[in-house]
Each structure stands twice: as C-alpha cells, then as structure tokens.
Short mmCIF file of C-alpha atoms in Angstrom, two decimals:
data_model
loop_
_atom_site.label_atom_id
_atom_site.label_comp_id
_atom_site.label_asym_id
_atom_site.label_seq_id
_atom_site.Cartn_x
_atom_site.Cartn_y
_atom_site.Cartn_z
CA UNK A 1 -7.14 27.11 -6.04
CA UNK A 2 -4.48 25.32 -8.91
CA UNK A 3 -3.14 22.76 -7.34
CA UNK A 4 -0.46 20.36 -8.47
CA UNK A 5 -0.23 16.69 -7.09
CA UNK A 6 3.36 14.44 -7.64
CA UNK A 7 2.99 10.83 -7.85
CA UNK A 8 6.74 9.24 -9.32
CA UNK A 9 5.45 6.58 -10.96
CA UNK A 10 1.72 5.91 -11.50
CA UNK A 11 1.98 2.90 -13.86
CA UNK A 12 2.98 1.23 -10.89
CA UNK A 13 -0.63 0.60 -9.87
CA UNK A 14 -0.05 0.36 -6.27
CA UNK A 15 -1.46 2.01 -2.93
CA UNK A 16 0.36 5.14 -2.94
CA UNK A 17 -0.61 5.72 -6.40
CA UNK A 18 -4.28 5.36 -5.61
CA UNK A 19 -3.57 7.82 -2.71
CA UNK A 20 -2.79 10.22 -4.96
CA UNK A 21 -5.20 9.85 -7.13
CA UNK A 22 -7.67 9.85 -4.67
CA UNK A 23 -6.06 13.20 -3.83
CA UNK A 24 -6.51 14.84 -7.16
CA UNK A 25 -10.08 13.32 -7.29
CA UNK A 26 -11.13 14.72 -3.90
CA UNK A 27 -9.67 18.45 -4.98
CA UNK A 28 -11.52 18.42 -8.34
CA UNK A 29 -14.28 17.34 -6.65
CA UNK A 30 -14.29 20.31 -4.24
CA UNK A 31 -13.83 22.84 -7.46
CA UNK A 32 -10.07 23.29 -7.70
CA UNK A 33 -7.95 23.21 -11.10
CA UNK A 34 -5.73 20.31 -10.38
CA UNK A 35 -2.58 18.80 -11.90
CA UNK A 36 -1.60 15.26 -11.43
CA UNK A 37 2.32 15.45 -12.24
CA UNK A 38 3.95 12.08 -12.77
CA UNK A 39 6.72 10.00 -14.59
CA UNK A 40 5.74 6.88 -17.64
CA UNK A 41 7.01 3.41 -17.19
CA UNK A 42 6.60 1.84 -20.55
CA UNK A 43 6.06 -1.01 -19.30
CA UNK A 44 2.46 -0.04 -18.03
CA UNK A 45 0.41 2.99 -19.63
CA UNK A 46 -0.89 5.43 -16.55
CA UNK A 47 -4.53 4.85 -17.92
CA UNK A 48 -3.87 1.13 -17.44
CA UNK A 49 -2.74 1.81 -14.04
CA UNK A 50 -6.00 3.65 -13.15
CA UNK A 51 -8.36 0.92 -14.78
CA UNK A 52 -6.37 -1.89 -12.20
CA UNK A 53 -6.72 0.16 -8.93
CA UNK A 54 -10.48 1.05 -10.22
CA UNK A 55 -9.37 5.10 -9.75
CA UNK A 56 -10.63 7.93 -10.66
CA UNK A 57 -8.90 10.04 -13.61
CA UNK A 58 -7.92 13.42 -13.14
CA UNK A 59 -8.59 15.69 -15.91
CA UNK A 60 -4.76 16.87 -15.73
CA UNK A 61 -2.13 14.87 -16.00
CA UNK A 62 1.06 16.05 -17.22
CA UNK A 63 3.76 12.87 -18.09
CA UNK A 64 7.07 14.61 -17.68
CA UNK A 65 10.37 13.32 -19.03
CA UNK A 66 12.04 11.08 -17.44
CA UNK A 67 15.98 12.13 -16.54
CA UNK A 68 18.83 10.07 -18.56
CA UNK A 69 20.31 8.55 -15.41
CA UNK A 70 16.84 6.93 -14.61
CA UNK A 71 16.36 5.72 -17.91
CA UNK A 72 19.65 4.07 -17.92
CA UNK A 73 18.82 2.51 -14.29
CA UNK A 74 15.76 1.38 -15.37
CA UNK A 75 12.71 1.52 -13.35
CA UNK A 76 12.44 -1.10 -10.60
CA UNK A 77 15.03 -3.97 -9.15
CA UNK A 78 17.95 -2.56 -7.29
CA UNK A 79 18.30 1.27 -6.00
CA UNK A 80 14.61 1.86 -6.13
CA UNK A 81 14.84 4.54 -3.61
CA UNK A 82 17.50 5.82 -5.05
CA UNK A 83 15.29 5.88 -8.49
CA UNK A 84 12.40 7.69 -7.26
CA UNK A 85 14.15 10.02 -5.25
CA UNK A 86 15.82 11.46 -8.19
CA UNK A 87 12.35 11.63 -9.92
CA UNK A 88 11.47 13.75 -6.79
CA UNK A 89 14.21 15.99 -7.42
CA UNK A 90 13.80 16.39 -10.69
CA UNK A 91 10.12 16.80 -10.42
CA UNK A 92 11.21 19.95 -7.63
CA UNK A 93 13.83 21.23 -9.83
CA UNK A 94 10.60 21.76 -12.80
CA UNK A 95 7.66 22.71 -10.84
CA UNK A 96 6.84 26.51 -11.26
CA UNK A 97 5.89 26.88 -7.41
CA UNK A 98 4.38 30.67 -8.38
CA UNK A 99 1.83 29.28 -10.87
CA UNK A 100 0.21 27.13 -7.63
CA UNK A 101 -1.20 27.68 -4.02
CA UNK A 102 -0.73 24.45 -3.38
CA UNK A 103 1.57 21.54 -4.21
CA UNK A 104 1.49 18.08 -2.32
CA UNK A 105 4.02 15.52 -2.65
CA UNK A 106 2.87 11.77 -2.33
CA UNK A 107 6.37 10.20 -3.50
CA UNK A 108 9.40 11.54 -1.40
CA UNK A 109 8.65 9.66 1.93
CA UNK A 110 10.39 12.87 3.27
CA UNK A 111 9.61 16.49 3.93
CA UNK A 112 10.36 18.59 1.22
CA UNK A 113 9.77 21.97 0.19
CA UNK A 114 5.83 21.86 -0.89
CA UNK A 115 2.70 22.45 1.04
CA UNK A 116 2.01 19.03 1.74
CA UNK A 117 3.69 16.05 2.50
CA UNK A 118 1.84 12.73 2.00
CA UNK A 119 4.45 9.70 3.73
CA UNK A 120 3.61 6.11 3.10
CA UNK A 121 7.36 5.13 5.19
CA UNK A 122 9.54 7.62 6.67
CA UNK A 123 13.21 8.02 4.41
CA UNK A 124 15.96 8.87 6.95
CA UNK A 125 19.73 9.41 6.63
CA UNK A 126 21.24 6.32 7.81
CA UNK A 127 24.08 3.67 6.88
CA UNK A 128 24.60 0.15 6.05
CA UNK A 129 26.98 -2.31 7.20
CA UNK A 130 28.44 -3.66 4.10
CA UNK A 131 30.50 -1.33 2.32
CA UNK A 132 28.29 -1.32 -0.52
CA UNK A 133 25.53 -0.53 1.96
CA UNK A 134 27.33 2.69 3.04
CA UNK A 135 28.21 3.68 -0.48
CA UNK A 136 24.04 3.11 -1.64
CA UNK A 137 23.57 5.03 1.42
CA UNK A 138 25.54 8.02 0.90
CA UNK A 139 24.09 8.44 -2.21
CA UNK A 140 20.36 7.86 -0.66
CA UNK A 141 21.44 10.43 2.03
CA UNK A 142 22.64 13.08 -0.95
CA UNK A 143 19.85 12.96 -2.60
CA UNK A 144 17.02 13.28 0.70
CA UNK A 145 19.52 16.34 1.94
CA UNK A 146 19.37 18.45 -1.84
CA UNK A 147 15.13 17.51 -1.62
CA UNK A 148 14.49 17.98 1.66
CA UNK A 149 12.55 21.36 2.75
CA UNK A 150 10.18 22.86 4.91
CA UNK A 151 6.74 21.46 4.27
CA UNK A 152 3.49 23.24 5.88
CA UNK A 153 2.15 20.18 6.67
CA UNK A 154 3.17 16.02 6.99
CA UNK A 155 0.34 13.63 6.50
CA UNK A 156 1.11 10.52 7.27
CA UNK A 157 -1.32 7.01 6.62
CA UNK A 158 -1.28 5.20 9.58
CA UNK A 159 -0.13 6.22 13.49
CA UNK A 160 2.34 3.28 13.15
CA UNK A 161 3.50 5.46 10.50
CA UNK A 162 3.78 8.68 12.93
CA UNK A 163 5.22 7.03 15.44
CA UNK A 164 8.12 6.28 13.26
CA UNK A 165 8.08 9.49 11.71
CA UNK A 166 8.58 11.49 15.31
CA UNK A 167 11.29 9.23 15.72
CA UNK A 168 13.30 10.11 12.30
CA UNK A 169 12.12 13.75 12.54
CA UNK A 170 10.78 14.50 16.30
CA UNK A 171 8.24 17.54 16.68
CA UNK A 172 9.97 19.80 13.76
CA UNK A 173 6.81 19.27 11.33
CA UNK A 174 2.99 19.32 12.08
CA UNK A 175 2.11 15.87 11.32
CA UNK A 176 -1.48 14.16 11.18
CA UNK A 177 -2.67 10.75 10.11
CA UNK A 178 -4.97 10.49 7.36
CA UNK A 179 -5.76 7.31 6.12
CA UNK A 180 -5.92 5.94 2.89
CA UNK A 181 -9.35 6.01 0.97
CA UNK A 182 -10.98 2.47 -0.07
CA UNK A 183 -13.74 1.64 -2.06
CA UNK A 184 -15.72 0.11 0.65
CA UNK A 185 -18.81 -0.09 -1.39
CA UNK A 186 -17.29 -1.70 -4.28
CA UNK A 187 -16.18 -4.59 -2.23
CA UNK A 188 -19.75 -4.75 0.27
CA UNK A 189 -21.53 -5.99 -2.90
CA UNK A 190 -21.81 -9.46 -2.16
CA UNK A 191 -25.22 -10.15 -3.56
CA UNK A 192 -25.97 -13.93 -4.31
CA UNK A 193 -22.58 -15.10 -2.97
CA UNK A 194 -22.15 -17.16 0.07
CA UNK A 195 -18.91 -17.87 2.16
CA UNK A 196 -16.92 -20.70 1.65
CA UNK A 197 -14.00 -22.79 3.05
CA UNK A 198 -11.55 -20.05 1.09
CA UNK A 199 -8.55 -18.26 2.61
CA UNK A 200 -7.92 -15.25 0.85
CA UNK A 201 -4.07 -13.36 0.77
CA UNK A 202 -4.18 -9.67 -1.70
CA UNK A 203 -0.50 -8.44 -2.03
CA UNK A 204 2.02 -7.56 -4.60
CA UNK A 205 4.20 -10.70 -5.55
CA UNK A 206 7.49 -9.25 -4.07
CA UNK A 207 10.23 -10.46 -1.87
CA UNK A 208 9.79 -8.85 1.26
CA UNK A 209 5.98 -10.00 1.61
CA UNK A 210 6.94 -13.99 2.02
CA UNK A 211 3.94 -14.64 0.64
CA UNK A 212 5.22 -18.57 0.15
CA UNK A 213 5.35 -18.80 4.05
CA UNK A 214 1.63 -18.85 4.25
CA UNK A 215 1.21 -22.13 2.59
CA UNK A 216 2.10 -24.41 5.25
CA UNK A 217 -0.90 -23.48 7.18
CA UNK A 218 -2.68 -25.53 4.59
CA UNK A 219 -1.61 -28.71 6.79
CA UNK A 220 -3.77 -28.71 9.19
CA UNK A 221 -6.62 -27.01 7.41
CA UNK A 222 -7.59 -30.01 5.29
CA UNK A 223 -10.83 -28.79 4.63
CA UNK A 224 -9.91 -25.08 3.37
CA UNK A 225 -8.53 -23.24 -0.21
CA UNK A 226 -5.84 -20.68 0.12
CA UNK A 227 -6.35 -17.94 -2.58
CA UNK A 228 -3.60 -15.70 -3.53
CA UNK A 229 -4.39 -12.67 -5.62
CA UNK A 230 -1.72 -10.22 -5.98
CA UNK A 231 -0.16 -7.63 -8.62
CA UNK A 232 3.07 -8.59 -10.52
CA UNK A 233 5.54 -6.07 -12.27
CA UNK A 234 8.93 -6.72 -14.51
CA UNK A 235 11.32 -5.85 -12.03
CA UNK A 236 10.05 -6.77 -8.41
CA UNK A 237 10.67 -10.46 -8.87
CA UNK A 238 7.13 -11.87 -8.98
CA UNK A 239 8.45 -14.84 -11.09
CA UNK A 240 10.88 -15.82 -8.14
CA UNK A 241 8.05 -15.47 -5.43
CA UNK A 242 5.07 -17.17 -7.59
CA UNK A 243 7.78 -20.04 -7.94
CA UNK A 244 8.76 -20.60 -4.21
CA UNK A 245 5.13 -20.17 -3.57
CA UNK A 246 4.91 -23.65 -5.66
CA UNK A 247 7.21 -24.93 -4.49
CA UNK A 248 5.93 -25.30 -0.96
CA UNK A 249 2.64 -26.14 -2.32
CA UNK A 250 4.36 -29.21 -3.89
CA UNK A 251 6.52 -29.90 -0.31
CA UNK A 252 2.92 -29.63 2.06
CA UNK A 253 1.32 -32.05 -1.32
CA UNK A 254 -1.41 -29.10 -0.70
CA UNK A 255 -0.87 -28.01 -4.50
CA UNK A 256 -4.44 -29.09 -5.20
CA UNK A 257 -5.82 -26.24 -2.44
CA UNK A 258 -3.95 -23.32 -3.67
CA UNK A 259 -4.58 -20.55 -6.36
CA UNK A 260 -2.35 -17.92 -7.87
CA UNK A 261 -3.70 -15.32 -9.73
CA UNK A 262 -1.75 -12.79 -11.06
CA UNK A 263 -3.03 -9.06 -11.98
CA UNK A 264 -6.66 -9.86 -10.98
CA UNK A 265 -9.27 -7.77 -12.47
CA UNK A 266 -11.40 -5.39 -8.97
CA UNK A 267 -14.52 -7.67 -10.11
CA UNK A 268 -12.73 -10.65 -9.87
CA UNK A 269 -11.28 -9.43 -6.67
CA UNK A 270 -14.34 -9.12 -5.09
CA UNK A 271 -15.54 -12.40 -6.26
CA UNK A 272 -13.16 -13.91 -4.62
CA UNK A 273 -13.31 -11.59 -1.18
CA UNK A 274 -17.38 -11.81 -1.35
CA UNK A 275 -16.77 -16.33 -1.03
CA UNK A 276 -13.51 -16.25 1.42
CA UNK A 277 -14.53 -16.62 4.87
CA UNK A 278 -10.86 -15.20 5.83
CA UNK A 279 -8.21 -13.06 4.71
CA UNK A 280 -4.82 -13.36 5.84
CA UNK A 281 -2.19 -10.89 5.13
CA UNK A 282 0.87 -11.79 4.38
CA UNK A 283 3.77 -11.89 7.81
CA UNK A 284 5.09 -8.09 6.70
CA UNK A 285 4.70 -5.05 8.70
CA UNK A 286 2.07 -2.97 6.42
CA UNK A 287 2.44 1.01 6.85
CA UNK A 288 -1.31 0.49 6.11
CA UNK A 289 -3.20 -2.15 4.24
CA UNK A 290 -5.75 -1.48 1.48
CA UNK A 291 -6.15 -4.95 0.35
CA UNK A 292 -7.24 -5.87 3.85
CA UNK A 293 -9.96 -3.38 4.68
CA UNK A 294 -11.26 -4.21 1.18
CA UNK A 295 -11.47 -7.98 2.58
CA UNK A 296 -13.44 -6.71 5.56
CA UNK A 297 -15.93 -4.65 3.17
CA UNK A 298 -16.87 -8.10 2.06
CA UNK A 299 -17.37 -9.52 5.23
CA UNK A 300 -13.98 -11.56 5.67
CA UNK A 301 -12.62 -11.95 8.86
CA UNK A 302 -9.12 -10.49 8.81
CA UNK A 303 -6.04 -12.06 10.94
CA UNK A 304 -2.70 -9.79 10.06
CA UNK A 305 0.48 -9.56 11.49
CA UNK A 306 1.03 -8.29 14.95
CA UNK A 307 3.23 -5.08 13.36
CA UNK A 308 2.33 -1.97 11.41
CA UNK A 309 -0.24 -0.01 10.70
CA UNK A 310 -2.76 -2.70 9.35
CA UNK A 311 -2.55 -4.18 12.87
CA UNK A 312 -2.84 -0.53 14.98
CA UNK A 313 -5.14 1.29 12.82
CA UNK A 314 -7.14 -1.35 11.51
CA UNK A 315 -7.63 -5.10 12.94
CA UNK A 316 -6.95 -4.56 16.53
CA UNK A 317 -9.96 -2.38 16.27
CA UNK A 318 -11.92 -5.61 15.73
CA UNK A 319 -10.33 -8.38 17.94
CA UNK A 320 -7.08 -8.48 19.76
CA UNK A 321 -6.56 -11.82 19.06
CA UNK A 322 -6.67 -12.00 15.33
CA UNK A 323 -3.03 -10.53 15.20
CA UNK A 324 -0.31 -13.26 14.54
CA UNK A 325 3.28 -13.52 15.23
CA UNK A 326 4.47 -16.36 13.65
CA UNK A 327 2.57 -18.27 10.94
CA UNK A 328 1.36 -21.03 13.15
CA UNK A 329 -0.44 -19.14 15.21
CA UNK A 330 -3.00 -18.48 11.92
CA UNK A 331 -3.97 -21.79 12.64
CA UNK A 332 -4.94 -21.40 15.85
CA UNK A 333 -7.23 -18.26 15.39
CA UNK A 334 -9.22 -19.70 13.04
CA UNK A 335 -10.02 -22.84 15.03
CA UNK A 336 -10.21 -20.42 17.67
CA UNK A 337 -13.05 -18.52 15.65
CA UNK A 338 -14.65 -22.48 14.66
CA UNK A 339 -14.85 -23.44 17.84
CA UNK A 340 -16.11 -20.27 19.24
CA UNK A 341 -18.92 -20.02 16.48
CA UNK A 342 -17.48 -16.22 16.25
CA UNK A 343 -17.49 -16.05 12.67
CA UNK A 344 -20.49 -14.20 11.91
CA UNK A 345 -20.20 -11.58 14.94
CA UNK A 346 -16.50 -10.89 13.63
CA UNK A 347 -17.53 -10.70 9.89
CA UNK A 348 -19.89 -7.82 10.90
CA UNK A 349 -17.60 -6.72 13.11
CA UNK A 350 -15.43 -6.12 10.41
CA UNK A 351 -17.80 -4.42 7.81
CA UNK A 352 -18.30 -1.74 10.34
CA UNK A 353 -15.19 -0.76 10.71
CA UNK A 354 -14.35 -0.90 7.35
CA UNK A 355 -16.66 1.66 6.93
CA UNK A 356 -14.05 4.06 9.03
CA UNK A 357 -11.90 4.34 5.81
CA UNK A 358 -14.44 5.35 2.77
CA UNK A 359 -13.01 7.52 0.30
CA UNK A 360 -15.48 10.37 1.27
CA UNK A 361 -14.34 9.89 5.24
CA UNK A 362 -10.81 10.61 3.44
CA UNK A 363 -11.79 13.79 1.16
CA UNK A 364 -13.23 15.18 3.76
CA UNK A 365 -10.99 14.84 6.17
CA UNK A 366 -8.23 16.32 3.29
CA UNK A 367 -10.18 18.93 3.02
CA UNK A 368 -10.61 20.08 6.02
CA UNK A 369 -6.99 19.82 6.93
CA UNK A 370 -6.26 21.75 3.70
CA UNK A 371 -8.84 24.65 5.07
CA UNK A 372 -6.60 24.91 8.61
CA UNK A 373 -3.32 25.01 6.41
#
C-alpha cells in the first residue's frame, strides 16, 4: 500500500512525534511505500528531532510550506491549538487522497476525514469564561468544524484517553487503544551500574507540568538527589520553569541535591535512569507517559500521579499504592517502600511490565488493526 502519515510539527521532538514516527517505521517495515508529511520549525531541523527521541527515519519525508498566518503567529506560546490546527487544515486541504489507500493523522486530536485517527487528547467544541476565552474558542471551534470528518478508525493511547474521548464524541467512531511504542531495550541496559540514593523526574520544562513542586520533597529525604532531565523549546517557557525550579531549591536550602539538565542526550538518559532508584513524574495528568515506562525499563520504581493514563494503563498495574495525590504523599511511599524492603520486588515488578509497551508489541498491534480496517 502508499501510505501517507501527518505529524504538524516534528522538530518538536516530543511523544506524539515519536508516535508517528514509530508509525511510518512500523509500515515500512511491513513493505509499504510510506510518506511522513510534516511542517519545519527553524528553530530545530526534523533530523535533529529524530536523533533526540532516538527514532527511526522514514525514507519519505516531505517538509511542506508552512501557511503565512502561521508564520506570522509563530510556532509555540499562545494559540498553540489554534496553530496546529490550521497546519491540519492546511495539510487536508493538500493531500491528494486518490494517490493513497491509506492516510493517518497523528496531529488533529480530532476525527477528521482520513483512515486513521491517532488522538494523544481529545479537541472538543467548548467555551471559555473570559471573553477572550470565548473569542480563542470560537475560533478553535471554526477550525475543528471545517477539519473534522469521518475517520474509519480512532486510535487512541491510553483508556484514560477513551474514556474521555466517548465522552466528547460517544459511540459515533470505532475507537481502540493502542499504546505508544518505547524503546524498552534501550533503557534495560544497565550493565555495570548500580542504584543509588537518586530521584529521577523526565518531562518537558513547561508550565502545566509544575515540575518546581517536586522539590520540597527533598526535606525530609536528607539522604537522596532529585534529578530533573527534561526537553526545553523557545516558546514553552522552560526559562520561567528551570528558574522557579531554583528558586525552591534555594527556599528548602536543598540546592546542593538537585540537578537540571536540559536537552539530555538518550545515553545520558539512561545513565541517569540505570543509577535512580525512583522516578517520580511530575503532579500532571499524563494522556500516557513515555518517560516513565522508560524509567521502569531500567528498573526504577515509578510513583505518578493518581490521574491519567500513566496511572490507569501503566503504574497501577504494578502497585496501587505508588499513585500520589498531593506531593507529600511521595514521601510517604518511598519510606513506605524502605521500610517494607519492597524495593527490589517492585523494581522487577516494573521491568515486566514495561515490557507490555515494546515498539514491536505496538507494530504489531498497528498492523493488525490496519488488516481489520
């Protein structure tokens, strides 16, 4: 079959981009003549991208132009939906649909007129409060209503994601979970290194992960390091983040046990995953959570937040109680794992399940889903 796959923005280097790469990869793989469609943000080449997230490259890719208005916007800080939504539509407005028997979208977040539908967060038509709110949102809602179309088939990467889905969209589209692909064996080579007293947190360096709120645990953990290792980009004001983040270093005098590393190369990653003894994700609702089965690959024992897919899909798998409400209650799960001696059974624990979301567990469950389309 040709096949065409639609990222927005691949330079962005983050999971949804290595979803659809993974995509591409797994149709090339299986013999097809594939087309990885996306959009250039100077700031960071594509083939950059793929060297951070460790991808594979597609043979195809076609960079199309971006539209006026969305150079003029820019690429990231305020109305990024509203951004790649109109790289959506201008990516449905180009796309010969007679020259493929297949095209899957990774980048709407809404069903639209292809074959498949891959949606990290449902989009839905709703409205603000503030005034500006309803004026963002009516042009939000525009643009979802000219993309939107009947889709064969809704993939969706977590059943925290699904369960939000059905409740934007009910049962008008045949929907199935498939989770994203991770390089579990990458990350399970921890030859010659040896857990220590590290807390480990992998996320982007934007607002609405509160990374800085993890530092107080610190505290009461006198004899622990808290690592953060997360991706940074121009506009989702990592500077403001990686600043409050010191700050509360400074205000718990704990400056001394934490790290920041910025842009971290996948080796260095899993140098540091292979030596933490936990990984903590940050208090956000994850649709997913890459970063935190590639912890488990290496043996760390994960504690996430009580929301999202990360926690339904993933963790609660393991233990019930390494899910966390508030940030305290980190504390208390790993004394509760200390005092328990649990820390080996639940590092083991947590290899095996990370085994659950390989990247060949996720081509060939694509596959397959592709063959009952």
């Amino acid at each position: 079959m040709k096949i065409a796959v639609f990222n927005a923005l691949i330079s962005l280097a983050g999971g949804g981009e290595k979803v659809a790469l993974s995509i591409a990869r797994a149709f090339e793989e299986a013999g097809h003549d594939v087309h990885l469609y996306t959009y250039e943000d100077k700031s960071r080449s594509i083939d950059e991208a793929i060297k951070i997230l460790g991808s594979y490259r597609p043979r195809n890719i076609v960079v199309l132009n971006t539209p006026k208005l969305v150079r003029l916007l820019g690429i990231g800080g305020r109305f990024v939906r509203y951004r790649r939504l109109l790289l959506v539509k201008n990516f449905l407005d180009k796309i010969e649909r007679e020259n493929y028997d297949l095209v899957v979208d990774t980048s709407s977040n809404t069903p639209t007129a292809v074959d498949i539908s891959y949606i990290h967060y449902p989009e839905s038509y709703k409205r603000g409060e503030s005034l500006h709110r309803r004026g963002y949102e009516l042009l939000v809602d525009k643009l979802l209503r000219k993309i939107g179309g009947e889709t064969r088939l809704v993939l969706v990467n977590s059943s925290w994601t699904l369960n939000l889905f059905r409740k934007v969209w009910g049962d008008n589209y045949k929907a199935e979970v498939l989770h994203p692909p991770v390089d579990v064996d990458f990350f399970s080579k921890c030859e010659g290194s040896s857990k220590e007293n590290i807390i480990a947190t992998v996320s982007r360096y934007s607002l609405e992960k509160k990374l800085w709120e993890l530092v107080k645990i610190l505290r009461d953990l006198k004899n622990y390091k808290l690592v953060f290792a997360g991706s940074s980009h121009r506009h989702s004001f990592s500077d403001y983040v990686i600043k409050r983040i010191k700050e509360e270093a400074e205000r718990y005098n704990v400056r001394d046990r934490v790290e920041i590393l910025i842009d971290v190369s996948r080796e260095d990653l899993r140098r540091i995953l292979c030596k933490a003894s936990f990984y903590v994700h940050p208090p956000f609702a994850e649709h997913f959570g890459i970063s935190i089965v590639e912890a488990m690959s290496a043996g760390c024992v994960p504690i996430v937040y009580r929301d999202g897919g990360g926690w339904t899909d993933i963790v609660s798998k393991i233990d019930e109680r390494l899910g966390y409400v508030n940030v305290d209650d980190i504390l208390r799960i790993i004394h509760w794992v200390e005092a328990e001696n649990m820390f080996n059974y639940l590092s083991s624990l947590s290899k095996i399940h990370a085994e659950r979301f390989s990247y060949e567990k996720f081509r060939d469950k694509l596959l397959e889903m592709v063959r009952q389309l």
